[in-house]
Amino acid sequence: MNADSRPVPAPAPRPVPPVPAWRRLAVPAGLFAAVAGAFAYVGAVDPNEPGHYPVCPLFRLTGLYCPGCGGLRSAHAFVHGDLGTALHDNAAGVVAYVGFAVLWAVWVARAARDRPLRLALGPAHLWAIGTLLLAFTVLRNLPAGAWLRP
């Protein structure tokens, strides 16, 4: 650069074109297809019949029910509209199914409006979820919590 030259101004930034709706909804749609496929499979292949799915390793080794024990039977009953049996087989699973459905619907609505989904789960939230799952696990393994066993 010599003394006679002047700095060239930087070009103005180009506006970013909006992302098409189909691209914003592709990931939620893909996740929905995967979850729907899994639920369809569990709905078609009855986990109450032996030999279709593996036994819970914790239950096999210790005889204790983990928070996931009965989850497949719960999903099978849920798919078939038997909410009472689904809650009996794994109440925490039913809460998770409904929670996922609500979260997914919010995600789709926000993606359709080109707004990001923000989950602000801090350590306190994660500890609370962990504590609830631990309490559920302990209760279902006590004599008083027999009604929570699959």
Coordinates of N, CA and C in Angstrom, one line a residue:
M1 N 0.9 -1.2 0.0 CA 0.0 0.0 0.0 C 0.9 1.2 0.0
N2 N 0.6 2.1 -0.9 CA 1.5 3.3 -0.9 C 0.7 4.5 -0.3
A3 N 1.2 5.7 -0.3 CA 0.6 6.8 0.4 C -0.6 7.3 -0.4
D4 N -0.7 7.1 -1.7 CA -1.8 7.6 -2.5 C -3.0 6.6 -2.5
S5 N -2.8 5.4 -2.1 CA -4.0 4.5 -2.1 C -4.8 4.6 -0.8
R6 N -6.0 4.4 -1.0 CA -7.0 4.5 0.1 C -7.5 3.1 0.4
P7 N -7.8 2.8 1.7 CA -8.4 1.5 2.0 C -9.7 1.3 1.3
V8 N -9.9 0.1 0.8 CA -11.1 -0.3 0.2 C -12.1 -0.8 1.2
P9 N -13.3 -0.2 1.3 CA -14.2 -0.7 2.3 C -14.6 -2.1 2.0
A10 N -14.9 -2.8 3.1 CA -15.3 -4.2 3.0 C -16.7 -4.3 2.5
P11 N -17.0 -5.3 1.7 CA -18.3 -5.4 1.1 C -19.3 -5.7 2.2
A12 N -20.5 -5.2 2.0 CA -21.6 -5.4 3.0 C -21.9 -6.9 3.1
P13 N -22.2 -7.4 4.3 CA -22.5 -8.8 4.4 C -23.8 -9.1 3.7
R14 N -23.8 -10.2 3.1 CA -25.0 -10.6 2.4 C -26.0 -11.2 3.4
P15 N -27.3 -10.9 3.2 CA -28.3 -11.5 4.1 C -28.4 -13.0 3.9
V16 N -28.5 -13.7 5.0 CA -28.6 -15.1 4.9 C -30.0 -15.5 4.6
P17 N -30.1 -16.3 3.5 CA -31.5 -16.7 3.2 C -32.1 -17.6 4.2
P18 N -33.4 -17.5 4.5 CA -34.0 -18.4 5.5 C -33.9 -19.9 5.1
V19 N -33.8 -20.7 6.1 CA -33.7 -22.2 5.8 C -35.1 -22.6 5.5
P20 N -35.3 -23.4 4.4 CA -36.6 -23.9 4.1 C -37.2 -24.7 5.2
A21 N -38.5 -24.7 5.3 CA -39.2 -25.4 6.4 C -39.0 -26.9 6.3
W22 N -38.9 -27.5 5.1 CA -38.6 -28.9 5.1 C -37.3 -29.3 5.7
R23 N -36.3 -28.4 5.6 CA -35.0 -28.7 6.2 C -35.0 -28.6 7.7
R24 N -35.8 -27.6 8.1 CA -35.9 -27.4 9.6 C -36.6 -28.5 10.2
L25 N -37.5 -29.1 9.5 CA -38.4 -30.2 10.1 C -37.8 -31.6 9.7
A26 N -36.7 -31.7 9.0 CA -36.2 -33.0 8.6 C -35.7 -33.8 9.8
V27 N -35.0 -33.2 10.8 CA -34.5 -34.0 11.9 C -35.6 -34.4 12.8
P28 N -36.6 -33.5 13.2 CA -37.7 -34.0 14.0 C -38.5 -35.1 13.3
A29 N -38.6 -35.0 12.0 CA -39.4 -36.0 11.2 C -38.6 -37.3 11.2
G30 N -37.3 -37.3 11.1 CA -36.5 -38.5 11.1 C -36.5 -39.2 12.5
L31 N -36.5 -38.4 13.5 CA -36.6 -38.9 14.9 C -37.9 -39.5 15.1
F32 N -39.0 -38.9 14.7 CA -40.3 -39.4 14.8 C -40.4 -40.7 14.1
A33 N -39.9 -40.8 12.9 CA -39.9 -42.1 12.1 C -39.2 -43.2 12.9
A34 N -38.1 -42.9 13.5 CA -37.3 -43.9 14.2 C -38.1 -44.4 15.4
V35 N -38.6 -43.4 16.2 CA -39.4 -43.8 17.4 C -40.7 -44.5 17.0
A36 N -41.4 -44.1 16.0 CA -42.6 -44.7 15.6 C -42.3 -46.2 15.1
G37 N -41.2 -46.3 14.4 CA -40.8 -47.7 13.9 C -40.5 -48.6 15.1
A38 N -39.8 -48.1 16.1 CA -39.5 -48.9 17.3 C -40.7 -49.3 18.0
F39 N -41.6 -48.3 18.2 CA -42.9 -48.6 18.9 C -43.8 -49.6 18.1
A40 N -43.7 -49.4 16.7 CA -44.5 -50.4 15.9 C -43.9 -51.8 16.0
Y41 N -42.6 -51.9 16.1 CA -42.0 -53.2 16.2 C -42.4 -53.8 17.6
V42 N -42.2 -53.1 18.6 CA -42.6 -53.6 20.0 C -44.1 -53.9 20.1
G43 N -44.9 -53.1 19.4 CA -46.3 -53.4 19.3 C -46.7 -54.6 18.6
A44 N -45.8 -55.0 17.6 CA -46.1 -56.2 16.8 C -45.5 -57.4 17.4
V45 N -44.3 -57.3 18.0 CA -43.6 -58.4 18.6 C -43.8 -58.4 20.1
D46 N -44.7 -59.2 20.6 CA -45.1 -59.2 22.0 C -43.9 -59.5 22.9
P47 N -43.5 -58.6 23.8 CA -42.4 -58.9 24.8 C -42.9 -59.9 25.9
N48 N -44.2 -60.1 26.0 CA -44.7 -61.0 27.0 C -44.4 -62.5 26.6
E49 N -44.1 -62.7 25.4 CA -43.8 -64.1 24.9 C -42.3 -64.3 25.1
P50 N -41.9 -65.4 25.7 CA -40.4 -65.5 25.9 C -39.7 -65.8 24.6
G51 N -38.4 -65.3 24.6 CA -37.5 -65.5 23.5 C -37.4 -64.4 22.5
H52 N -38.3 -63.4 22.6 CA -38.2 -62.3 21.6 C -37.2 -61.2 22.0
Y53 N -37.0 -61.0 23.3 CA -36.1 -59.9 23.7 C -35.3 -60.5 24.8
P54 N -34.1 -59.9 25.0 CA -33.2 -60.4 26.1 C -33.8 -60.0 27.5
V55 N -33.4 -60.7 28.5 CA -33.8 -60.4 29.9 C -32.9 -59.4 30.4
C56 N -33.4 -58.5 31.3 CA -32.6 -57.5 31.9 C -31.4 -58.1 32.6
P57 N -30.2 -57.7 32.4 CA -29.1 -58.3 33.0 C -29.1 -58.1 34.5
L58 N -29.5 -56.9 35.0 CA -29.5 -56.7 36.5 C -30.5 -57.6 37.1
F59 N -31.7 -57.8 36.5 CA -32.7 -58.7 37.1 C -32.2 -60.1 37.0
R60 N -31.5 -60.5 35.9 CA -31.0 -61.9 35.8 C -30.0 -62.2 36.9
L61 N -29.1 -61.2 37.2 CA -28.0 -61.4 38.1 C -28.4 -61.3 39.6
T62 N -29.3 -60.3 39.8 CA -29.6 -60.0 41.2 C -31.1 -60.2 41.6
G63 N -32.0 -60.3 40.7 CA -33.4 -60.4 41.0 C -34.0 -59.1 41.3
L64 N -33.3 -58.0 41.1 CA -33.8 -56.6 41.4 C -34.3 -56.0 40.1
Y65 N -35.3 -55.2 40.2 CA -35.9 -54.5 39.0 C -35.2 -53.1 38.9
C66 N -34.7 -52.9 37.7 CA -34.1 -51.6 37.4 C -35.2 -50.6 36.9
P67 N -34.9 -49.3 36.7 CA -35.9 -48.4 36.3 C -36.5 -48.8 34.9
G68 N -35.7 -49.5 34.1 CA -36.2 -49.9 32.8 C -36.9 -51.2 32.7
C69 N -36.8 -52.0 33.8 CA -37.5 -53.3 33.7 C -39.0 -53.1 33.5
G70 N -39.5 -53.9 32.5 CA -40.9 -53.8 32.1 C -41.2 -52.7 31.1
G71 N -40.1 -52.1 30.6 CA -40.3 -51.0 29.7 C -40.8 -51.5 28.3
L72 N -40.4 -52.6 27.8 CA -40.9 -53.1 26.6 C -42.3 -53.6 26.7
R73 N -42.7 -54.2 27.8 CA -44.1 -54.6 28.1 C -44.9 -53.4 28.2
S74 N -44.4 -52.4 28.8 CA -45.1 -51.1 29.0 C -45.4 -50.5 27.6
A75 N -44.3 -50.5 26.8 CA -44.5 -49.9 25.4 C -45.5 -50.7 24.6
H76 N -45.5 -52.0 24.7 CA -46.4 -52.9 24.0 C -47.8 -52.5 24.4
A77 N -48.1 -52.4 25.7 CA -49.4 -52.1 26.2 C -49.8 -50.7 25.8
F78 N -48.9 -49.8 25.8 CA -49.1 -48.4 25.4 C -49.5 -48.3 24.0
V79 N -48.9 -49.0 23.1 CA -49.2 -49.0 21.7 C -50.6 -49.6 21.5
H80 N -51.0 -50.6 22.3 CA -52.3 -51.2 22.1 C -53.4 -50.4 22.9
G81 N -53.0 -49.3 23.5 CA -54.0 -48.5 24.2 C -54.4 -48.9 25.6
D82 N -53.7 -49.8 26.1 CA -54.0 -50.3 27.5 C -53.1 -49.5 28.5
L83 N -53.6 -48.4 28.8 CA -52.8 -47.5 29.7 C -52.6 -48.0 31.1
G84 N -53.6 -48.7 31.6 CA -53.5 -49.3 33.0 C -52.3 -50.3 33.0
T85 N -52.3 -51.2 32.1 CA -51.2 -52.2 32.0 C -49.9 -51.6 31.8
A86 N -49.8 -50.5 30.9 CA -48.6 -49.8 30.6 C -48.1 -49.2 31.9
L87 N -48.9 -48.6 32.7 CA -48.5 -47.9 33.9 C -48.0 -49.0 34.9
H88 N -48.7 -50.1 35.0 CA -48.3 -51.2 35.9 C -47.0 -51.8 35.5
D89 N -46.7 -52.0 34.2 CA -45.4 -52.6 33.8 C -44.3 -51.6 34.0
N90 N -44.4 -50.4 33.8 CA -43.3 -49.4 34.0 C -43.9 -48.0 34.0
A91 N -44.3 -47.5 35.1 CA -44.9 -46.1 35.2 C -43.9 -45.1 34.8
A92 N -42.6 -45.2 35.1 CA -41.6 -44.2 34.7 C -41.5 -44.2 33.1
G93 N -41.7 -45.4 32.5 CA -41.6 -45.4 31.1 C -42.8 -44.7 30.4
V94 N -44.0 -44.8 31.0 CA -45.1 -44.1 30.5 C -44.9 -42.6 30.6
V95 N -44.4 -42.1 31.7 CA -44.1 -40.7 31.9 C -43.1 -40.3 30.9
A96 N -42.1 -41.1 30.6 CA -41.1 -40.8 29.6 C -41.7 -40.7 28.2
Y97 N -42.6 -41.6 27.9 CA -43.2 -41.6 26.5 C -44.0 -40.3 26.3
V98 N -44.8 -40.0 27.3 CA -45.6 -38.7 27.2 C -44.7 -37.5 27.2
G99 N -43.7 -37.5 28.1 CA -42.7 -36.4 28.1 C -42.0 -36.2 26.8
F100 N -41.6 -37.3 26.2 CA -41.0 -37.2 24.9 C -42.0 -36.7 23.8
A101 N -43.2 -37.1 23.9 CA -44.2 -36.7 22.9 C -44.4 -35.2 23.0
V102 N -44.5 -34.7 24.2 CA -44.7 -33.2 24.4 C -43.5 -32.5 24.0
L103 N -42.3 -32.9 24.3 CA -41.1 -32.3 23.9 C -40.9 -32.3 22.4
W104 N -41.3 -33.4 21.8 CA -41.2 -33.5 20.3 C -42.1 -32.5 19.7
A105 N -43.4 -32.4 20.2 CA -44.3 -31.5 19.6 C -43.9 -30.0 19.8
V106 N -43.3 -29.7 20.9 CA -42.8 -28.3 21.1 C -41.6 -28.1 20.1
W107 N -40.8 -29.1 19.9 CA -39.7 -29.0 19.0 C -40.2 -28.7 17.5
V108 N -41.2 -29.5 17.1 CA -41.7 -29.3 15.8 C -42.3 -27.9 15.6
A109 N -43.1 -27.5 16.6 CA -43.7 -26.2 16.5 C -42.7 -25.0 16.4
R110 N -41.6 -25.2 17.2 CA -40.6 -24.1 17.2 C -39.8 -24.2 15.9
A111 N -39.5 -25.4 15.4 CA -38.8 -25.5 14.1 C -39.6 -25.0 13.0
A112 N -40.9 -25.2 13.0 CA -41.8 -24.7 11.9 C -41.7 -23.2 11.9
R113 N -41.6 -22.5 13.1 CA -41.5 -21.1 13.1 C -40.1 -20.5 13.1
D114 N -39.1 -21.4 12.8 CA -37.7 -21.1 12.6 C -37.2 -20.5 14.0
R115 N -37.5 -21.2 15.0 CA -37.0 -20.8 16.4 C -36.3 -22.0 16.9
P116 N -35.2 -21.9 17.6 CA -34.5 -23.0 18.1 C -35.2 -23.5 19.4
L117 N -35.0 -24.8 19.6 CA -35.5 -25.4 20.9 C -34.4 -25.3 21.9
R118 N -34.8 -24.7 23.0 CA -33.8 -24.5 24.1 C -34.2 -25.3 25.3
L119 N -33.4 -26.2 25.7 CA -33.6 -27.0 26.9 C -32.6 -26.5 27.9
A120 N -33.1 -25.9 29.0 CA -32.2 -25.4 30.0 C -32.2 -26.3 31.2
L121 N -31.7 -27.5 31.0 CA -31.6 -28.5 32.1 C -30.3 -28.3 32.8
G122 N -30.3 -27.8 34.0 CA -29.1 -27.5 34.8 C -28.9 -28.7 35.7
P123 N -27.8 -28.7 36.5 CA -27.5 -29.8 37.4 C -28.7 -30.1 38.4
A124 N -29.4 -29.1 38.8 CA -30.5 -29.4 39.8 C -31.6 -30.2 39.1
H125 N -31.9 -29.9 37.9 CA -32.9 -30.7 37.1 C -32.4 -32.1 37.0
L126 N -31.2 -32.3 36.6 CA -30.6 -33.7 36.4 C -30.6 -34.4 37.7
W127 N -30.2 -33.8 38.8 CA -30.2 -34.5 40.1 C -31.7 -34.8 40.5
A128 N -32.6 -34.0 40.2 CA -34.0 -34.3 40.5 C -34.5 -35.5 39.7
I129 N -34.2 -35.5 38.4 CA -34.6 -36.7 37.6 C -33.9 -38.0 38.1
G130 N -32.6 -37.9 38.4 CA -31.9 -39.0 38.9 C -32.5 -39.5 40.3
T131 N -32.8 -38.6 41.1 CA -33.4 -38.9 42.4 C -34.8 -39.6 42.3
L132 N -35.6 -39.1 41.4 CA -36.9 -39.7 41.1 C -36.7 -41.1 40.6
L133 N -35.8 -41.3 39.7 CA -35.6 -42.7 39.1 C -35.0 -43.6 40.2
L134 N -34.2 -43.1 41.1 CA -33.6 -43.9 42.2 C -34.8 -44.3 43.1
A135 N -35.6 -43.3 43.5 CA -36.7 -43.6 44.4 C -37.7 -44.6 43.8
F136 N -38.0 -44.4 42.5 CA -38.8 -45.4 41.7 C -38.2 -46.8 41.8
T137 N -36.9 -46.9 41.6 CA -36.2 -48.2 41.6 C -36.3 -48.8 43.0
V138 N -36.0 -48.0 44.0 CA -36.0 -48.6 45.4 C -37.4 -49.0 45.8
L139 N -38.4 -48.2 45.5 CA -39.8 -48.4 45.9 C -40.3 -49.7 45.2
R140 N -40.0 -49.9 43.9 CA -40.5 -51.1 43.2 C -39.8 -52.4 43.7
N141 N -38.7 -52.3 44.4 CA -38.1 -53.5 44.9 C -38.4 -53.7 46.3
L142 N -39.2 -52.9 47.0 CA -39.6 -53.1 48.4 C -41.0 -53.8 48.4
P143 N -41.3 -54.5 49.4 CA -42.6 -55.2 49.5 C -43.8 -54.2 49.3
A144 N -43.6 -53.0 49.8 CA -44.7 -52.0 49.7 C -44.9 -51.5 48.3
G145 N -43.9 -51.7 47.4 CA -44.0 -51.2 46.1 C -44.2 -52.3 45.1
A146 N -44.8 -53.4 45.5 CA -45.0 -54.5 44.6 C -45.9 -54.2 43.5
W147 N -46.8 -53.2 43.7 CA -47.7 -52.8 42.6 C -47.0 -52.1 41.4
L148 N -45.7 -51.7 41.7 CA -44.9 -51.0 40.6 C -44.0 -52.0 39.8
R149 N -44.1 -53.3 40.2 CA -43.3 -54.3 39.6 C -43.9 -54.8 38.3
P150 N -43.1 -55.0 37.3 CA -43.7 -55.5 36.0 C -44.2 -56.9 36.1

